[in-house]
CSV table of C-alpha atoms in Angstrom, one decimal:
chain,number,residue,atom,x,y,z
K,1,MET,CA,61.5,83.8,115.6
K,2,VAL,CA,58.8,83.6,118.0
K,3,ALA,CA,55.5,85.5,117.2
K,4,THR,CA,54.6,88.5,119.2
K,5,THR,CA,51.5,90.9,119.5
K,6,THR,CA,50.4,93.6,121.8
K,7,LEU,CA,47.4,93.5,124.2
K,8,GLY,CA,44.3,96.0,124.3
K,9,GLY,CA,42.9,98.7,126.4
K,10,THR,CA,45.3,100.0,129.0
K,11,ALA,CA,47.8,97.3,128.0
K,12,SER,CA,47.9,98.0,124.3
K,13,ASN,CA,51.5,99.1,124.6
K,14,VAL,CA,52.6,95.5,126.3
K,15,VAL,CA,54.3,93.3,123.8
K,16,VAL,CA,53.9,89.8,124.5
K,17,ALA,CA,54.5,86.4,123.0
K,18,LYS,CA,51.3,85.3,120.7
K,19,VAL,CA,50.8,82.2,122.6
K,20,ILE,CA,49.7,82.3,126.3
K,21,HIS,CA,51.0,79.7,128.7
K,22,GLY,CA,48.1,78.3,130.9
K,23,LEU,CA,49.0,77.1,134.3
K,24,MET,CA,46.0,75.2,135.4
K,25,THR,CA,47.3,71.8,134.7
K,26,MET,CA,50.2,72.3,137.2
K,27,THR,CA,48.2,72.3,140.2
K,28,CYS,CA,44.3,71.6,139.4
K,29,VAL,CA,44.9,67.9,138.6
K,30,PRO,CA,44.7,64.8,140.8
K,31,ASN,CA,48.5,64.6,140.9
K,32,PRO,CA,50.2,67.8,140.8
K,33,VAL,CA,53.4,68.0,138.9
K,34,PRO,CA,56.7,68.2,140.8
K,35,GLU,CA,57.7,72.0,141.6
K,36,GLU,CA,60.8,72.0,139.8
K,37,GLN,CA,59.1,70.6,136.9
K,38,ALA,CA,56.6,73.3,136.9
K,39,PHE,CA,59.2,76.0,137.4
K,40,ALA,CA,61.2,74.5,134.3
K,41,ALA,CA,58.0,74.8,132.0
K,42,ILE,CA,57.5,78.4,133.0
K,43,LYS,CA,61.1,79.2,132.7
K,44,ALA,CA,61.3,77.6,129.2
K,45,GLY,CA,58.9,79.7,127.5
K,46,VAL,CA,60.1,83.1,129.1
K,47,ASP,CA,63.7,82.2,127.9
K,48,ALA,CA,62.7,81.6,124.6
K,49,LEU,CA,61.5,85.3,124.1
K,50,PRO,CA,63.5,88.1,122.8
K,51,GLN,CA,64.4,90.9,125.3
K,52,GLY,CA,61.4,93.2,126.0
K,53,VAL,CA,58.7,90.6,125.0
K,54,LYS,CA,56.6,89.2,128.0
K,55,MET,CA,55.1,85.7,128.4
K,56,VAL,CA,51.5,85.9,129.4
K,57,LEU,CA,50.7,83.3,132.2
K,58,ASN,CA,47.1,82.4,133.0
K,59,SER,CA,46.4,81.5,136.6
K,60,ALA,CA,43.3,81.7,138.9
K,61,GLN,CA,42.1,82.0,142.5
K,62,PHE,CA,40.9,78.5,142.3
K,63,TYR,CA,43.4,76.5,140.2
K,64,GLY,CA,44.7,74.4,143.0
K,65,GLN,CA,43.5,71.2,144.2
K,66,HIS,CA,39.9,71.3,145.7
K,67,TRP,CA,39.6,74.7,144.0
K,68,SER,CA,42.3,76.4,146.2
K,69,LEU,CA,44.8,79.1,145.9
K,70,GLY,CA,47.6,76.4,145.1
K,71,ASN,CA,48.5,77.6,141.6
K,72,LEU,CA,49.1,81.2,142.7
K,73,GLU,CA,50.8,80.0,145.7
K,74,LEU,CA,53.0,77.7,143.4
K,75,LEU,CA,53.9,81.1,141.3
K,76,SER,CA,54.9,82.7,144.5
K,77,ARG,CA,57.4,80.4,145.4
K,78,PHE,CA,58.5,80.6,141.5
K,79,TYR,CA,58.9,84.3,141.7
K,80,GLU,CA,60.7,83.9,144.9
K,81,LYS,CA,63.2,81.6,143.6
K,82,TYR,CA,63.6,83.6,140.2
K,83,PRO,CA,62.6,87.3,141.1
K,84,ASP,CA,63.9,88.4,137.6
K,85,TYR,CA,61.2,86.6,135.9
K,86,ALA,CA,58.4,88.8,137.4
K,87,ASP,CA,59.1,91.7,135.2
K,88,ARG,CA,59.6,89.3,132.1
K,89,THR,CA,56.0,87.9,132.8
K,90,PHE,CA,52.4,89.2,132.4
K,91,LEU,CA,50.2,87.7,134.9
K,92,MET,CA,46.5,87.1,134.2
K,93,VAL,CA,44.5,85.9,137.3
K,94,LYS,CA,40.5,85.0,137.3
K,95,GLY,CA,38.8,85.2,140.5
K,96,ALA,CA,35.3,86.1,141.9
K,97,MET,CA,34.6,82.6,142.6
K,98,ASP,CA,32.9,81.5,145.7
K,99,THR,CA,34.8,78.4,146.2
K,100,GLU,CA,32.5,77.2,149.0
K,101,LYS,CA,29.3,77.3,146.9
K,102,PHE,CA,31.2,76.9,143.7
K,103,LYS,CA,29.5,79.7,142.0
K,104,VAL,CA,30.6,83.2,140.6
K,105,ASP,CA,29.9,86.1,143.0
K,106,CYS,CA,30.7,89.4,141.4
K,107,SER,CA,29.4,91.5,144.6
K,108,PRO,CA,31.5,94.5,145.7
K,109,GLU,CA,32.2,92.7,148.8
K,110,HIS,CA,33.1,89.4,147.2
K,111,LEU,CA,35.1,90.8,144.3
K,112,ARG,CA,37.4,92.8,146.9
K,113,ARG,CA,37.7,89.6,149.0
K,114,SER,CA,38.7,87.5,145.9
K,115,VAL,CA,41.3,90.3,144.7
K,116,ASP,CA,42.7,90.4,148.3
K,117,LYS,CA,43.1,86.6,148.6
K,118,CYS,CA,44.9,86.5,145.1
K,119,ILE,CA,47.3,89.2,146.3
K,120,ALA,CA,48.1,87.5,149.8
K,121,ALA,CA,48.8,84.2,147.7
K,122,LEU,CA,51.4,85.9,145.9
K,123,ARG,CA,53.0,87.3,148.7
K,124,GLY,CA,54.2,90.4,147.2
K,125,THR,CA,56.4,88.6,144.7
K,126,LYS,CA,54.3,89.8,141.5
K,127,LYS,CA,51.7,92.3,141.1
K,128,ILE,CA,48.6,91.1,139.1
K,129,ASP,CA,48.6,92.6,135.7
K,130,VAL,CA,45.1,91.5,134.6
K,131,PHE,CA,42.3,90.6,137.1
K,132,GLN,CA,39.1,89.1,135.5
K,133,PRO,CA,35.9,87.9,137.1
K,134,CYS,CA,36.0,84.1,136.0
K,135,ARG,CA,32.4,84.4,134.8
K,136,ILE,CA,29.8,87.3,134.4
K,137,ASP,CA,27.6,87.2,137.5
K,138,LYS,CA,24.2,88.0,136.1
K,139,SER,CA,22.9,88.8,139.7
K,140,PHE,CA,24.4,92.4,138.9
K,141,THR,CA,24.8,94.3,135.7
K,142,ILE,CA,28.1,94.6,134.0
K,143,GLU,CA,28.1,98.3,134.8
K,144,GLU,CA,28.0,97.4,138.5
K,145,ILE,CA,30.8,94.7,138.2
K,146,MET,CA,33.0,97.3,136.3
K,147,LYS,CA,32.5,100.0,138.8
K,148,THR,CA,33.8,97.7,141.5
K,149,LEU,CA,36.8,96.5,139.2
K,150,VAL,CA,37.8,100.2,138.4
K,151,GLU,CA,37.7,101.0,141.9
K,152,LEU,CA,40.2,98.2,142.9
K,153,ARG,CA,42.5,99.1,139.9
K,154,ASN,CA,42.4,102.6,141.0
K,155,GLU,CA,43.6,101.4,144.4
K,156,GLY,CA,46.5,99.7,142.8
K,157,LYS,CA,45.7,96.2,143.6
K,158,PHE,CA,46.2,95.2,139.8
K,159,SER,CA,47.1,96.9,136.7
K,160,HIS,CA,44.3,96.1,134.0
K,161,ILE,CA,40.9,94.7,133.8
K,162,GLY,CA,39.8,91.7,131.8
K,163,LEU,CA,36.8,89.5,131.2
K,164,SER,CA,36.0,85.8,130.9
K,165,GLU,CA,33.2,84.1,129.1
K,166,CYS,CA,31.7,87.3,128.2
K,167,SER,CA,29.3,87.9,125.1
K,168,ALA,CA,30.2,90.5,122.6
K,169,ALA,CA,27.1,92.7,123.8
K,170,THR,CA,28.6,92.5,127.4
K,171,MET,CA,32.2,93.3,126.3
K,172,ARG,CA,30.9,96.4,124.6
K,173,ARG,CA,29.1,97.6,127.5
K,174,ALA,CA,31.9,96.9,130.0
K,175,HIS,CA,34.4,98.6,127.7
K,176,ALA,CA,32.4,101.7,127.8
K,177,VAL,CA,32.8,102.0,131.3
K,178,HIS,CA,36.6,101.2,131.4
K,179,PRO,CA,38.9,99.9,128.5
K,180,ILE,CA,39.2,96.1,128.8
K,181,ALA,CA,42.7,94.8,128.3
K,182,ILE,CA,41.7,91.0,127.3
K,183,VAL,CA,38.7,88.7,127.3
K,184,GLU,CA,39.2,85.0,127.7
K,185,ILE,CA,36.9,82.6,125.8
K,186,GLU,CA,36.9,79.2,124.5
K,187,VAL,CA,38.2,78.7,120.9
K,188,SER,CA,39.2,75.7,119.1
K,189,PRO,CA,38.3,74.4,115.8
K,190,THR,CA,35.7,72.5,117.6
K,191,SER,CA,34.5,75.5,119.8
K,192,TYR,CA,34.0,78.3,117.3
K,193,GLU,CA,30.3,79.2,117.8
K,194,GLU,CA,28.6,82.2,116.5
K,195,GLU,CA,29.0,84.2,119.6
K,196,THR,CA,32.7,83.2,119.4
K,197,LYS,CA,33.0,85.0,116.1
K,198,ARG,CA,30.8,88.1,117.5
K,199,VAL,CA,33.5,88.5,120.4
K,200,ILE,CA,36.4,88.1,118.2
K,201,ALA,CA,35.0,90.6,115.5
K,202,ALA,CA,34.0,93.2,118.5
K,203,ALA,CA,37.3,92.8,120.2
K,204,ALA,CA,39.0,93.7,117.2
K,205,GLU,CA,36.9,96.7,116.5
K,206,LEU,CA,37.5,97.8,120.2
K,207,ASP,CA,41.1,97.1,120.3
K,208,ILE,CA,40.8,94.2,123.0
K,209,ALA,CA,42.9,91.2,122.9
K,210,VAL,CA,41.2,87.7,123.0
K,211,ALA,CA,42.7,84.9,124.9
K,212,GLY,CA,41.4,81.7,123.3
K,213,TYR,CA,41.5,78.9,126.0
K,214,SER,CA,41.4,75.2,125.3
K,215,PRO,CA,42.7,75.6,121.7
K,216,LEU,CA,43.1,71.8,121.4
K,217,GLY,CA,39.6,71.1,122.7
K,218,HIS,CA,40.6,70.1,126.1
K,219,GLY,CA,43.0,68.0,124.6
K,220,LEU,CA,40.6,66.1,122.3
K,221,LEU,CA,42.5,67.3,119.1
K,222,SER,CA,46.1,66.7,120.4
K,223,GLY,CA,46.3,63.2,119.4
K,224,THR,CA,46.8,62.1,123.0
K,225,PHE,CA,43.6,59.6,123.2
K,226,LYS,CA,43.3,56.9,121.1
K,227,LYS,CA,40.4,55.3,123.1
K,228,ARG,CA,38.2,56.6,126.0
K,229,GLU,CA,40.3,54.1,128.4
K,230,ASP,CA,43.2,56.5,127.8
K,231,LEU,CA,41.7,59.3,129.9
K,232,ASP,CA,42.0,59.0,133.9
K,233,PRO,CA,38.6,58.5,135.5
K,234,GLN,CA,39.4,61.1,137.9
K,235,ASP,CA,40.3,63.7,135.0
K,236,PHE,CA,37.7,66.3,135.0
K,237,ARG,CA,37.2,66.0,131.2
K,238,ALA,CA,35.9,62.3,131.9
K,239,ASN,CA,32.6,64.1,132.6
K,240,MET,CA,32.6,66.5,129.7
K,241,ALA,CA,30.2,65.5,127.0
K,242,ARG,CA,32.4,65.5,124.3
K,243,PHE,CA,34.5,62.6,126.0
K,244,LYS,CA,31.6,60.8,126.9
K,245,GLU,CA,31.2,57.3,125.3
K,246,GLU,CA,28.6,58.0,123.0
K,247,ASN,CA,30.3,60.9,121.5
K,248,PHE,CA,33.9,60.1,122.1
K,249,GLN,CA,34.6,57.8,119.0
K,250,HIS,CA,32.7,60.1,116.8
K,251,ASN,CA,34.8,63.0,117.8
K,252,LEU,CA,38.0,61.0,117.4
K,253,ALA,CA,37.6,61.0,113.6
K,254,ILE,CA,38.1,64.8,113.9
K,255,ALA,CA,41.2,64.5,115.8
K,256,GLU,CA,42.5,62.0,113.4
K,257,ALA,CA,41.9,64.4,110.5
K,258,ILE,CA,43.7,67.2,112.4
K,259,GLN,CA,46.5,64.8,112.8
K,260,SER,CA,46.7,63.8,109.1
K,261,MET,CA,46.8,67.5,108.3
K,262,ALA,CA,49.5,68.2,110.9
K,263,ALA,CA,51.7,65.5,109.4
K,264,LYS,CA,51.3,67.0,105.9
K,265,LYS,CA,52.0,70.4,107.4
K,266,GLY,CA,55.3,69.4,109.4
K,267,CYS,CA,54.0,70.2,112.6
K,268,THR,CA,52.2,68.4,115.6
K,269,PRO,CA,48.3,68.4,115.8
K,270,ALA,CA,48.7,70.7,118.9
K,271,GLN,CA,50.6,73.3,116.9
K,272,LEU,CA,48.2,73.0,113.9
K,273,CYS,CA,45.3,73.7,116.4
K,274,ILE,CA,47.1,76.6,118.1
K,275,ALA,CA,48.1,78.2,114.6
K,276,TRP,CA,44.5,78.0,113.6
K,277,VAL,CA,43.3,80.1,116.8
K,278,ALA,CA,46.1,82.5,116.2
K,279,SER,CA,44.9,82.8,112.5
K,280,LEU,CA,41.8,84.4,113.7
K,281,GLY,CA,43.1,87.8,114.5
K,282,PRO,CA,46.3,89.7,115.1
K,283,LYS,CA,45.3,89.8,118.8
K,284,VAL,CA,43.9,86.4,119.2
K,285,LEU,CA,46.2,84.6,121.5
K,286,PRO,CA,45.9,80.7,121.8
K,287,LEU,CA,45.8,79.9,125.3
K,288,PRO,CA,47.0,76.1,125.8
K,289,GLY,CA,48.0,74.6,129.0
K,290,SER,CA,51.3,73.3,129.9
K,291,SER,CA,53.2,71.6,132.9
K,292,ARG,CA,56.2,70.4,131.0
K,293,LYS,CA,59.2,72.2,129.2
K,294,GLU,CA,59.0,70.3,126.1
K,295,ARG,CA,55.1,71.0,125.7
K,296,THR,CA,55.7,74.8,126.6
K,297,LEU,CA,58.2,75.0,123.8
K,298,GLU,CA,55.9,73.0,121.4
K,299,ASN,CA,53.0,75.3,122.2
K,300,LEU,CA,55.0,78.4,121.8
K,301,ALA,CA,56.3,77.3,118.3
K,302,GLY,CA,52.6,76.7,117.3
K,303,GLY,CA,52.4,80.5,117.1
K,304,ASP,CA,54.9,80.6,114.3
K,305,VAL,CA,53.1,78.1,112.1
K,306,ILE,CA,51.3,79.8,109.1
K,307,LEU,CA,48.2,78.4,107.9
K,308,SER,CA,47.4,79.1,104.2
K,309,GLU,CA,43.7,79.7,103.1
K,310,GLU,CA,43.6,76.1,101.9
K,311,ASP,CA,44.8,74.7,105.2
K,312,LYS,CA,41.9,76.6,106.9
K,313,GLN,CA,39.4,75.5,104.3
K,314,GLU,CA,40.5,72.1,104.8
K,315,ILE,CA,39.9,72.2,108.5
K,316,ALA,CA,36.3,73.9,107.9
K,317,HIS,CA,35.4,71.1,105.4
K,318,VAL,CA,36.4,68.5,108.0
K,319,LEU,CA,34.0,70.0,110.7
K,320,GLU,CA,31.2,70.6,108.0
K,321,THR,CA,31.3,67.2,107.0
K,322,HIS,CA,31.9,65.7,110.5
K,323,PRO,CA,30.5,68.2,113.3
K,324,VAL,CA,31.6,67.8,116.8
K,325,LYS,CA,29.1,65.9,119.0
K,326,GLY,CA,28.2,67.0,122.5
K,327,GLY,CA,28.3,70.8,123.8
K,328,ARG,CA,31.4,72.4,125.4
K,329,TYR,CA,30.4,71.0,128.8
K,330,ALA,CA,27.0,69.7,128.8
K,331,ASP,CA,25.4,66.9,126.4
K,332,ASP,CA,23.2,69.3,124.5
K,333,PRO,CA,25.3,71.8,122.4
K,334,SER,CA,22.2,74.1,122.6
K,335,THR,CA,23.1,74.9,126.3
K,336,ASP,CA,26.4,76.3,125.5
K,337,SER,CA,24.8,79.7,124.8
K,338,LEU,CA,23.9,79.6,128.6
K,339,LEU,CA,27.6,80.0,129.2
K,340,TRP,CA,27.8,83.4,127.9
K,341,GLY,CA,27.7,86.2,130.3
């Protein structure tokens, strides 16, 4: 039986699979996957769900090559070919990115322009269910940003409002303006900062869902990599702190411990990490990526894996005795706090 939950805010009546399907790796990679492979990966997850349960799909304005609209354009072709799947999926779209300057822009003019670009890319095949700025633009107050988002929602451009990489304090202020359906933050056994815990706790209090992206630590914990040479030099992760040579071998020991635990548990390392994120709360939804049918189903099954308190304590012990080296993106872990808006 596929684990399910409901979202929050204005989407609190929407029943969805506990595990979200991230679509970034279909198009935002050096070599995008064949279209039919991508379509099969999406269909597999949706087809595995009971009637009335929706699959949350996670996309963005900039998930194409060279930060283009390619991912949304792929989705438009998917929905044209399989129109019945529009009502069976719940589409989250991140935007507000100035792709020419590669920086977030939450000015009223740019927010509107970003939303309109995303809508145009979908070509009327599917309405955006949740729109979320990809980061909090500190040039504006969250109240100013929310005012624009509420105006756009009231115009019918999307159905619900979400946030991404927000602090607990910012989320509270935003929610006071208008109910937030879901917030997207990085959550994994190796990315569980104090602010992450505060966001999850505040979201539970306010009945806001949390999408925990990169539950496998950007693939670090999946067991895919045995040595750094396994990573394509063109892969964006090659420049991430935790994948750099001086940190990689140390962090690989954490991955090996996760693999050993998964073997004892009778699941894959990916499923163990997904289950760990899912265990953080009834409305905490792991958000792994998948561009293959088999991986979509593996990820979805991770939501059904139940971790005992002993399992969670064992993972905590591994991380206490062998803490991850490097920040989420930069070399210095202390800079992670700068990511929170």
